[in-house]
PDB file of C-alpha atoms in Angstrom:
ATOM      1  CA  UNK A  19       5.742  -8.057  11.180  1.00 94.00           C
ATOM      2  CA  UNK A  20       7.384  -6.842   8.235  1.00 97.00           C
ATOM      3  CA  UNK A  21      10.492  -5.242   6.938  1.00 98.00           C
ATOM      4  CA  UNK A  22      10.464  -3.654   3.411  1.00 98.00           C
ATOM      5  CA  UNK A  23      13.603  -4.133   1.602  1.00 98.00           C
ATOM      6  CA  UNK A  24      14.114  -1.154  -0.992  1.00 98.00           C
ATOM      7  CA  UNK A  25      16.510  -1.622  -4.601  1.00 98.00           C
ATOM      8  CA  UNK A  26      16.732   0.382  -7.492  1.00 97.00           C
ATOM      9  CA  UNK A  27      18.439  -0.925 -10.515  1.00 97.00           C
ATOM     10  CA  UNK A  28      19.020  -0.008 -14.009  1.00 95.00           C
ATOM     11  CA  UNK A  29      19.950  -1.938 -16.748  1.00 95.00           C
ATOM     12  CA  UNK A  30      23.702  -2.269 -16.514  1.00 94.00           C
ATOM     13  CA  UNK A  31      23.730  -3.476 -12.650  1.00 95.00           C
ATOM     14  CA  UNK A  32      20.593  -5.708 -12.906  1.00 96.00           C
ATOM     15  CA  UNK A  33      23.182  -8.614 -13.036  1.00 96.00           C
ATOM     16  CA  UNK A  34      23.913  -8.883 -10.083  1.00 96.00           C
ATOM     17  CA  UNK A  35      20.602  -8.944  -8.276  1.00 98.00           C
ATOM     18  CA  UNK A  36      20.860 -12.746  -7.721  1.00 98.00           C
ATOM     19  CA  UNK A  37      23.977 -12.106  -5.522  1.00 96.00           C
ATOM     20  CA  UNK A  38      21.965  -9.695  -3.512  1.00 98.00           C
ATOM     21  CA  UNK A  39      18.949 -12.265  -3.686  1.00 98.00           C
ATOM     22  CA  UNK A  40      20.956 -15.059  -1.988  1.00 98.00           C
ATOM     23  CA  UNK A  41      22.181 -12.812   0.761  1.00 98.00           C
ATOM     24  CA  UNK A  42      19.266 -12.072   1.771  1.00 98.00           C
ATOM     25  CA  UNK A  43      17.598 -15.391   1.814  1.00 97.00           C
ATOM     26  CA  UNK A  44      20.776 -15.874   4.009  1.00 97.00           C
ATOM     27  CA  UNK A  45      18.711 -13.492   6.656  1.00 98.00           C
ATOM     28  CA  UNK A  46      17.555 -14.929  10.120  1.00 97.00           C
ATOM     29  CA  UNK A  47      14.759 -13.117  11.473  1.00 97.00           C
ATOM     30  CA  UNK A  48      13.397 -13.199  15.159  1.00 95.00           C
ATOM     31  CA  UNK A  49      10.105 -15.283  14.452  1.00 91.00           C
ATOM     32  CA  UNK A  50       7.300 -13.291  14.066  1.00 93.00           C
ATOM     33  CA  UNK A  51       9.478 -11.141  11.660  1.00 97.00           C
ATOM     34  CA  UNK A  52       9.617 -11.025   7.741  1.00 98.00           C
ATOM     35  CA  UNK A  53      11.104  -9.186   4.816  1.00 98.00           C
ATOM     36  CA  UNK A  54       9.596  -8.487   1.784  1.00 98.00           C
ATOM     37  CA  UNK A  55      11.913  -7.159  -1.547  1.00 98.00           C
ATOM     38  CA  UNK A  56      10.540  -4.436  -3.260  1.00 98.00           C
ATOM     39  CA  UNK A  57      12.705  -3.919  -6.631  1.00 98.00           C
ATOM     40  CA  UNK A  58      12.428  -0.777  -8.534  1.00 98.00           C
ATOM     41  CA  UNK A  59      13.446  -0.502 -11.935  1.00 98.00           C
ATOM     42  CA  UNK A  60      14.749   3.128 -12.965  1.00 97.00           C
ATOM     43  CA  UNK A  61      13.326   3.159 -16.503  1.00 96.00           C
ATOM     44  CA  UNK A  62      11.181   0.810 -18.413  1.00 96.00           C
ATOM     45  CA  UNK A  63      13.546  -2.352 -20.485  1.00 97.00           C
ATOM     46  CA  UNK A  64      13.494  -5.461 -21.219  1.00 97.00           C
ATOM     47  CA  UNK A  65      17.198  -6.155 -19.262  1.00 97.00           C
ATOM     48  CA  UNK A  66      16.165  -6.129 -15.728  1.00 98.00           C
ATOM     49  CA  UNK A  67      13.284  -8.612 -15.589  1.00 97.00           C
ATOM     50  CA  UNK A  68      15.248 -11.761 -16.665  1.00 98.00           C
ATOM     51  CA  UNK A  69      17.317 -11.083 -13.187  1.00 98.00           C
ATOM     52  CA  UNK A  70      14.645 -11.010 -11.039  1.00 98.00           C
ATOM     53  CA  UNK A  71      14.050 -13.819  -8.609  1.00 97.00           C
ATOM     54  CA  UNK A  72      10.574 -15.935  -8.990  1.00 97.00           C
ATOM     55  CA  UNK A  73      10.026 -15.354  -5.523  1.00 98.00           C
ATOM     56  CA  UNK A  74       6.259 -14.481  -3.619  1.00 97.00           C
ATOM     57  CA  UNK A  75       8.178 -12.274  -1.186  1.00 98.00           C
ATOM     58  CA  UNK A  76      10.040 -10.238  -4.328  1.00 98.00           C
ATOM     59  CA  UNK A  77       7.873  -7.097  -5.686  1.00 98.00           C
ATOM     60  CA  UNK A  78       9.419  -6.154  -9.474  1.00 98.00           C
ATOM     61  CA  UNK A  79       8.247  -2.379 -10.610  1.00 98.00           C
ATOM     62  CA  UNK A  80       9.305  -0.214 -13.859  1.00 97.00           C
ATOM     63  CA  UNK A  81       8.970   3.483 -14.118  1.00 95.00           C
ATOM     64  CA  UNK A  82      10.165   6.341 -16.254  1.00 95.00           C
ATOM     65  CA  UNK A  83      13.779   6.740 -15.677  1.00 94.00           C
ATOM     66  CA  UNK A  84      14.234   9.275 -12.656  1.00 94.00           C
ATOM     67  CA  UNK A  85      17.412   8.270 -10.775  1.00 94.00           C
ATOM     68  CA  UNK A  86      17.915   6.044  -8.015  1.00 95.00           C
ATOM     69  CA  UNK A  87      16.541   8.333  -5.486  1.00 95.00           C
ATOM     70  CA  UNK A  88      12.959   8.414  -7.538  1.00 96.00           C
ATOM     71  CA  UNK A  89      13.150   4.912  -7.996  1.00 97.00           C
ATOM     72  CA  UNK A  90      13.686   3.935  -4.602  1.00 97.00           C
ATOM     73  CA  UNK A  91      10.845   6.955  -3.566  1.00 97.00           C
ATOM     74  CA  UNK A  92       8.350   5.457  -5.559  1.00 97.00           C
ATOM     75  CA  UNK A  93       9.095   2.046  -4.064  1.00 97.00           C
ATOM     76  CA  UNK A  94       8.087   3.186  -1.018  1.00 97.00           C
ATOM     77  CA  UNK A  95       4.316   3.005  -2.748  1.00 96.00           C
ATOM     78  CA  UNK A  96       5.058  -0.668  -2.381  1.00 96.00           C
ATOM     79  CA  UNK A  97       6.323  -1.213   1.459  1.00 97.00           C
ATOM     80  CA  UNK A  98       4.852  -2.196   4.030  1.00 95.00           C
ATOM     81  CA  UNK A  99       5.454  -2.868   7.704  1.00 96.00           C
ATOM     82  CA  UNK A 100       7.231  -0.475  10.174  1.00 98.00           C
ATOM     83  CA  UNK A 101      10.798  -0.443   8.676  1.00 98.00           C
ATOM     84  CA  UNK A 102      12.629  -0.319   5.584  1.00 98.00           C
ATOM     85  CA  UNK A 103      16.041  -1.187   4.611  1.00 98.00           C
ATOM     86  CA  UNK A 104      17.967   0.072   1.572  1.00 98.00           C
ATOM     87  CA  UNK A 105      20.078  -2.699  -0.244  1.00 98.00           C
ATOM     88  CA  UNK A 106      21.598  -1.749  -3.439  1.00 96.00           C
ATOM     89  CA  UNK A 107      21.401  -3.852  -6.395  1.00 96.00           C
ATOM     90  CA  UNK A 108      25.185  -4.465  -6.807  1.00 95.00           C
ATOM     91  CA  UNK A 109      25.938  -4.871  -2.930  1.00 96.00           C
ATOM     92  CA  UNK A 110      25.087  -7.796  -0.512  1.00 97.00           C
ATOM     93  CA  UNK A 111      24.181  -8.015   3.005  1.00 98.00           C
ATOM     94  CA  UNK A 112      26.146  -9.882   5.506  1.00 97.00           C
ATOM     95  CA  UNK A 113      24.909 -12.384   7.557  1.00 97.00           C
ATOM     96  CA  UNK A 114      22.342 -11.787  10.165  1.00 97.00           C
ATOM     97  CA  UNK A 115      22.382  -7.831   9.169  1.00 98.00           C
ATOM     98  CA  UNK A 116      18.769  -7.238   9.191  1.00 98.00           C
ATOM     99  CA  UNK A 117      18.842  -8.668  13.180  1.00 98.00           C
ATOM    100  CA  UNK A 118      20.719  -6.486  14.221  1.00 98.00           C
ATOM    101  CA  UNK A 119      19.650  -3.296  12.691  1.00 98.00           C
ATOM    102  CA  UNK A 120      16.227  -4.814  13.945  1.00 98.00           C
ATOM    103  CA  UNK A 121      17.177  -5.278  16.951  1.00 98.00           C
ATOM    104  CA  UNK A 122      18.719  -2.038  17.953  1.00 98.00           C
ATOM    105  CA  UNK A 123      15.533   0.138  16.882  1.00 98.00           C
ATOM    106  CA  UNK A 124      13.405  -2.628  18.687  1.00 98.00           C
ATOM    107  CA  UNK A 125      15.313  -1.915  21.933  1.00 97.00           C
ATOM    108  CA  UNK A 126      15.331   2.036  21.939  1.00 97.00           C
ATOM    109  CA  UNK A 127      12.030   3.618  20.362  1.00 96.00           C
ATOM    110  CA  UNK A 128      14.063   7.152  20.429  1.00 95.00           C
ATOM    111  CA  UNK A 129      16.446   5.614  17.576  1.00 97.00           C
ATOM    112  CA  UNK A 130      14.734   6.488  14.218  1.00 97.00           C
ATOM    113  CA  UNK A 131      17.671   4.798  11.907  1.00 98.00           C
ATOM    114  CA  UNK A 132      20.844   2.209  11.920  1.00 98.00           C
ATOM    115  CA  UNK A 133      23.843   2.177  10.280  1.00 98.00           C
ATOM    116  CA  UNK A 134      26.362   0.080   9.552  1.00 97.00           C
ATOM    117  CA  UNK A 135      30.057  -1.260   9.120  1.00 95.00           C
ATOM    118  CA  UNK A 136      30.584  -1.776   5.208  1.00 95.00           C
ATOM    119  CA  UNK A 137      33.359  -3.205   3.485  1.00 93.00           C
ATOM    120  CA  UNK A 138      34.305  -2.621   0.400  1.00 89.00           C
ATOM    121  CA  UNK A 139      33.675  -6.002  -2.158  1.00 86.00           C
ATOM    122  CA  UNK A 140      36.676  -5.712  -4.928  1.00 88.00           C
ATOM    123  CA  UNK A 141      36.450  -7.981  -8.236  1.00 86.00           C
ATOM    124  CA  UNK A 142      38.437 -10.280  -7.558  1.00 81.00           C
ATOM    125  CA  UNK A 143      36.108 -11.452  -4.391  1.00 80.00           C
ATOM    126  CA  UNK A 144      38.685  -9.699  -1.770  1.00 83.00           C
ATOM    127  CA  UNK A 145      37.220  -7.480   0.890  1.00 84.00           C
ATOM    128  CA  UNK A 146      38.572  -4.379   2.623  1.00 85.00           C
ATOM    129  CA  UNK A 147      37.589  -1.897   5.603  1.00 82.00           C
ATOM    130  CA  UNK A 148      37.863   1.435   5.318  1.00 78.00           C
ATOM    131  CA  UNK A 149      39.184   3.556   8.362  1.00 76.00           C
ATOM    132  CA  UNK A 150      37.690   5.958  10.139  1.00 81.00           C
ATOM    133  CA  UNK A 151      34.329   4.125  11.329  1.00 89.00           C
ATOM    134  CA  UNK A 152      32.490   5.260  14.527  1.00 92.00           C
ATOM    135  CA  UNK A 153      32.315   3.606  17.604  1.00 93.00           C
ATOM    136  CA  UNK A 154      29.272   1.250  18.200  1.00 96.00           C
ATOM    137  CA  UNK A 155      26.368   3.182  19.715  1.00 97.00           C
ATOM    138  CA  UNK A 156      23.727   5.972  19.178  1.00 97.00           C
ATOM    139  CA  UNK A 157      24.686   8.514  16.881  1.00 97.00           C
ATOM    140  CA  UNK A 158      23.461  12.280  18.424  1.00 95.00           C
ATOM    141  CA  UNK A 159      21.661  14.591  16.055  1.00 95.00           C
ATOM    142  CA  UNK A 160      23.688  16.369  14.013  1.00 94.00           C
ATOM    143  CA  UNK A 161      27.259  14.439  14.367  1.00 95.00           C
ATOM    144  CA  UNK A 162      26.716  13.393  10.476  1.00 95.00           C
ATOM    145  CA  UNK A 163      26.571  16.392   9.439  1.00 95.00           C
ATOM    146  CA  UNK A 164      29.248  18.095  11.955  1.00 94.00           C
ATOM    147  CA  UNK A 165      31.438  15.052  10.056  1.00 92.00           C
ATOM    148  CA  UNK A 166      30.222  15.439   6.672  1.00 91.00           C
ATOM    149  CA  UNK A 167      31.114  19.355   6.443  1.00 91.00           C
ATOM    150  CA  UNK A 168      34.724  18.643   8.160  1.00 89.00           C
ATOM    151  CA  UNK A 169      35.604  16.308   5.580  1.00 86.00           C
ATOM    152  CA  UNK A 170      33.290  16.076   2.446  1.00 84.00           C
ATOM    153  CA  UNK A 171      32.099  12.379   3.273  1.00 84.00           C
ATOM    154  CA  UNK A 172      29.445  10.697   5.211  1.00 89.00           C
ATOM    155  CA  UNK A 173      30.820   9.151   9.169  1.00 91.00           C
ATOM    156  CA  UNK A 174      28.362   6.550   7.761  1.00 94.00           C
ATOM    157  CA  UNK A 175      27.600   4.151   4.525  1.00 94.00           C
ATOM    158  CA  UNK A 176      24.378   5.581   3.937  1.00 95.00           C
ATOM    159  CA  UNK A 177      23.800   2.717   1.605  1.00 95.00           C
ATOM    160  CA  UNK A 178      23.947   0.221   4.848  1.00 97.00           C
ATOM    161  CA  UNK A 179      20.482   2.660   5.987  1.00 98.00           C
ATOM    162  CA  UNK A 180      18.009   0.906   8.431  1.00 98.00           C
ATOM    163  CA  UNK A 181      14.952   3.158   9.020  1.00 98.00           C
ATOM    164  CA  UNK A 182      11.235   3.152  10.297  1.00 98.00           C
ATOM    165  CA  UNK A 183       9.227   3.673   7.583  1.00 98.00           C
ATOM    166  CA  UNK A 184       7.137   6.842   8.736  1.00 97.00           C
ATOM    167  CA  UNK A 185       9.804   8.257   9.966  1.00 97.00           C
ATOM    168  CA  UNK A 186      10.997   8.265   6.203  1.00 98.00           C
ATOM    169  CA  UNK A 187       7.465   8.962   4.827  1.00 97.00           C
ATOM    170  CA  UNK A 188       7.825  12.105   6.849  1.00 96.00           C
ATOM    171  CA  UNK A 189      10.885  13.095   5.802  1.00 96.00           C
ATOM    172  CA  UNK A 190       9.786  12.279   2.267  1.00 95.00           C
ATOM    173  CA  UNK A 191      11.696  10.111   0.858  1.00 96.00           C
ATOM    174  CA  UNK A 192      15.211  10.462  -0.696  1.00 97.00           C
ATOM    175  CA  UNK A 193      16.167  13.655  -2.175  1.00 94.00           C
ATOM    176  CA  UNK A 194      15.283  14.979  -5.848  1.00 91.00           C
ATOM    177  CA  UNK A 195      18.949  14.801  -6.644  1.00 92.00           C
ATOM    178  CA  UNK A 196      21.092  12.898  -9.584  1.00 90.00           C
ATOM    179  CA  UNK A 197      23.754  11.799  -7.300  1.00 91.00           C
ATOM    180  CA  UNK A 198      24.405  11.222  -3.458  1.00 92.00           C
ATOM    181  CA  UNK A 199      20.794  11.639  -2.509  1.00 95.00           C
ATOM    182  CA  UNK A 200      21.251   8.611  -0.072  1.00 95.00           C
ATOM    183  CA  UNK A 201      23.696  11.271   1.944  1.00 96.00           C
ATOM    184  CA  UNK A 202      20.945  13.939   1.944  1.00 96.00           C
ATOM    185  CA  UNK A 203      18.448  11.485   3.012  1.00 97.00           C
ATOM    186  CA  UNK A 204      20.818  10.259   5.773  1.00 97.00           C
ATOM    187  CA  UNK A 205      21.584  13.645   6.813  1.00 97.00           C
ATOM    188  CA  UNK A 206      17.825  14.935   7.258  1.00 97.00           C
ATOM    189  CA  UNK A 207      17.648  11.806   9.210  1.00 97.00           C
ATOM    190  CA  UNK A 208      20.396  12.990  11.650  1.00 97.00           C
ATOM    191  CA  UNK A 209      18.582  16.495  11.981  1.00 96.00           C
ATOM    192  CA  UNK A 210      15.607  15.695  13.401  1.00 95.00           C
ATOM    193  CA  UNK A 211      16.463  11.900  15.272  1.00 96.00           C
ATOM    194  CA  UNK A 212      18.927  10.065  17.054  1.00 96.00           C
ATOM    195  CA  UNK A 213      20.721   7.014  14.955  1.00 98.00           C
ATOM    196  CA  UNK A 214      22.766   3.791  15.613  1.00 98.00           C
ATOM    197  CA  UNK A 215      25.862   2.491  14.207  1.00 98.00           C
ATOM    198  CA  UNK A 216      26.673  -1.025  14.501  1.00 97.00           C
ATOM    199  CA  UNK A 217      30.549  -2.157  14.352  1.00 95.00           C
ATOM    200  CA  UNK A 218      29.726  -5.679  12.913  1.00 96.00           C
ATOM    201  CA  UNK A 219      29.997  -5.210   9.077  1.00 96.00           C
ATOM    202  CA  UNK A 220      26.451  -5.383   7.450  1.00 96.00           C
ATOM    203  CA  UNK A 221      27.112  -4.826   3.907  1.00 97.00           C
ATOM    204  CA  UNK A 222      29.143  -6.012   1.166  1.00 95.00           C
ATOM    205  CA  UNK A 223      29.983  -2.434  -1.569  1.00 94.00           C
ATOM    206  CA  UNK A 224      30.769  -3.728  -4.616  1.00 91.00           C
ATOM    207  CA  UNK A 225      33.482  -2.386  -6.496  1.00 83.00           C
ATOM    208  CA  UNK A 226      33.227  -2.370 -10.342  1.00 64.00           C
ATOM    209  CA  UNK A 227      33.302  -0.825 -13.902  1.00 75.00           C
ATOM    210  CA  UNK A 228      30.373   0.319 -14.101  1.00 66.00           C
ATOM    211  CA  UNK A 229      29.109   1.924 -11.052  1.00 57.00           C
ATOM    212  CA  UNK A 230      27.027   5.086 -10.926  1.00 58.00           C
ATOM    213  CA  UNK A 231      29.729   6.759  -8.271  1.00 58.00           C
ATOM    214  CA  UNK A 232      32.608   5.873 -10.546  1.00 53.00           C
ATOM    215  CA  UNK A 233      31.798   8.083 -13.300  1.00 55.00           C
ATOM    216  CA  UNK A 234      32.750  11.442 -14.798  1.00 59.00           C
ATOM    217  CA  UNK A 235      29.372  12.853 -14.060  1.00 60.00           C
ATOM    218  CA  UNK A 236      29.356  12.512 -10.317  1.00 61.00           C
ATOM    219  CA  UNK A 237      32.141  14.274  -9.545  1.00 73.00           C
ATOM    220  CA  UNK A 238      31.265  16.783 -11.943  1.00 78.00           C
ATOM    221  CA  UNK A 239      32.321  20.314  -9.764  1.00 87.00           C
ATOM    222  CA  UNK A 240      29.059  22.429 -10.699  1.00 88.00           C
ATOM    223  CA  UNK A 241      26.780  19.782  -9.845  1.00 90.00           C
ATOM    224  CA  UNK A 242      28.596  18.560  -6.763  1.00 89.00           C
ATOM    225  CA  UNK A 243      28.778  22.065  -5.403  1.00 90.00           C
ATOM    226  CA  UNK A 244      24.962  22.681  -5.757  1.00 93.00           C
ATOM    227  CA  UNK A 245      24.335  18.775  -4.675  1.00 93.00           C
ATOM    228  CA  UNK A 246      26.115  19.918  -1.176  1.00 93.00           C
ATOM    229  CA  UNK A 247      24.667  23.312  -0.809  1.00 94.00           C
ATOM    230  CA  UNK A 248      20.889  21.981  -0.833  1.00 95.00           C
ATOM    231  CA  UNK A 249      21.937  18.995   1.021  1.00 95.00           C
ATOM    232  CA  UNK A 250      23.264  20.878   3.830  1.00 95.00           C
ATOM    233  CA  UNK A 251      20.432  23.984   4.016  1.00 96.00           C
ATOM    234  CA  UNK A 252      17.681  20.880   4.023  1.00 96.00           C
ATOM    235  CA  UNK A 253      19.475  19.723   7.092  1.00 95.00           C
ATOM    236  CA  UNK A 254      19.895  22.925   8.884  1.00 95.00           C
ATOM    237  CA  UNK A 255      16.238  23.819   7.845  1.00 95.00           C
ATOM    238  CA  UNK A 256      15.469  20.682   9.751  1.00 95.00           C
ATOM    239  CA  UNK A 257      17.640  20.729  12.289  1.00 93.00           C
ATOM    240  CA  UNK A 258      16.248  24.548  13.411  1.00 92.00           C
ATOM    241  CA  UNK A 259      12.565  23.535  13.110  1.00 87.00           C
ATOM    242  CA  UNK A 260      11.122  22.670  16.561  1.00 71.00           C
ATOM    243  CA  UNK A 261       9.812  18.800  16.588  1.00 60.00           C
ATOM    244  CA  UNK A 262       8.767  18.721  20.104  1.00 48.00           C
ATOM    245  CA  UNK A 263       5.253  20.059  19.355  1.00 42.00           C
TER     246      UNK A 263
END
């Protein structure tokens, strides 16, 4: 049995894919279970492929540049199994992370997703929390989105996502957007199926120079305003459609 793990990268971040390599061959897996790493280049260079690990269980793809939410879409052309997990090519999973995500959708067959603690990975090594996490538990329809309108961030690290792969076929994919389409996938999720949120910290975010979310563009107010106006009628469109027949 198989989980898929999904990375887009570009150029400038494709450094750091050997950190994200060695934690996950840090991963303990219940026997009969696997991961595969399917890494999705956004664009088509010459940077990226010197980073990736010579690995049987690694899966390196280039495409037109798209953004990371058509990267990691068309990546999905590449998984197999019945989940996937998202890792980021600048962040790093903590140990035993994919157990436990495993093991919560393994026990309850009505959980379509996980979540997770993060903590936030500055330069210098150093970690820190931020406050406001969830309790550890299921997560009811619609109390992402109840959060995210009440104050303008995700109750979650959607980059920590845990998900059955049809479930995510379904849904299809992450959203056609240049920024935060990881929210609006996480947020369709939470219309139509119950989540988890795990306490333990599963992920490492990397703090640095460079990151997408760090510059001008993504807090741009136009685009941000039209970013959280489709995000929020696809999850209400969801949300009202009836998924009991």
């Amino acid at each position: 049995m198989r989980i898929t793990i999904i990375t887009a990268v570009h150029a400038p971040s494709a450094r750091f894919l050997p950190d994200a390599y060695a934690s996950l061959c840090e991963q303990e897996l219940p026997g009969r279970w696997e991961w595969r790493w399917v890494i999705q280049e956004d664009g088509r260079t010459d940077e990226v492929r010197p980073y990736i690990p010579d690995d049987p269980r690694v899966t390196f793809r280039q495409g037109r540049p798209g953004g990371p939410g058509v990267a990691r879409t068309i990546a999905l052309a590449h998984a197999t199994g019945p989940y996937v997990k998202v890792l980021d090519a600048d962040d790093l999973l903590t140990p035993d992370a994919l157990a436990r995500d495993l093991a919560a959708l393994e026990a309850d067959p009505a959980l379509g997703w996980a979540t997770s603690r993060a903590l936030d990975r500055l330069p210098d090594g150093s970690t820190i929390a931020s406050p406001g996490d969830p309790e550890e538990g299921p997560l009811a329809p619609g109390a992402l989105l109840a959060h995210w309108k009440a104050h303008a961030f995700p109750l979650v690290v959607p980059g920590t996502l845990f998900v059955r792969r049809e479930l995510l076929l379904a849904l299809g994919g992450w959203m056609a957007l240049p920024a935060s389409e990881d929210t609006g996938l996480l947020l369709a999720l939470d219309a139509v199926s119950r989540g988890w949120f795990t306490a333990e910290p599963g992920l490492l975010y990397r703090k640095w120079e460079g990151q997408v979310t760090g510059q001008a563009a993504h807090v741009d107010p136009a685009e941000r305003a039209a970013r959280v106006a489709v995000t929020e009628a696809r999850a209400r469109a969801l949300a009202s459609l009836d998924w009991s027949r």
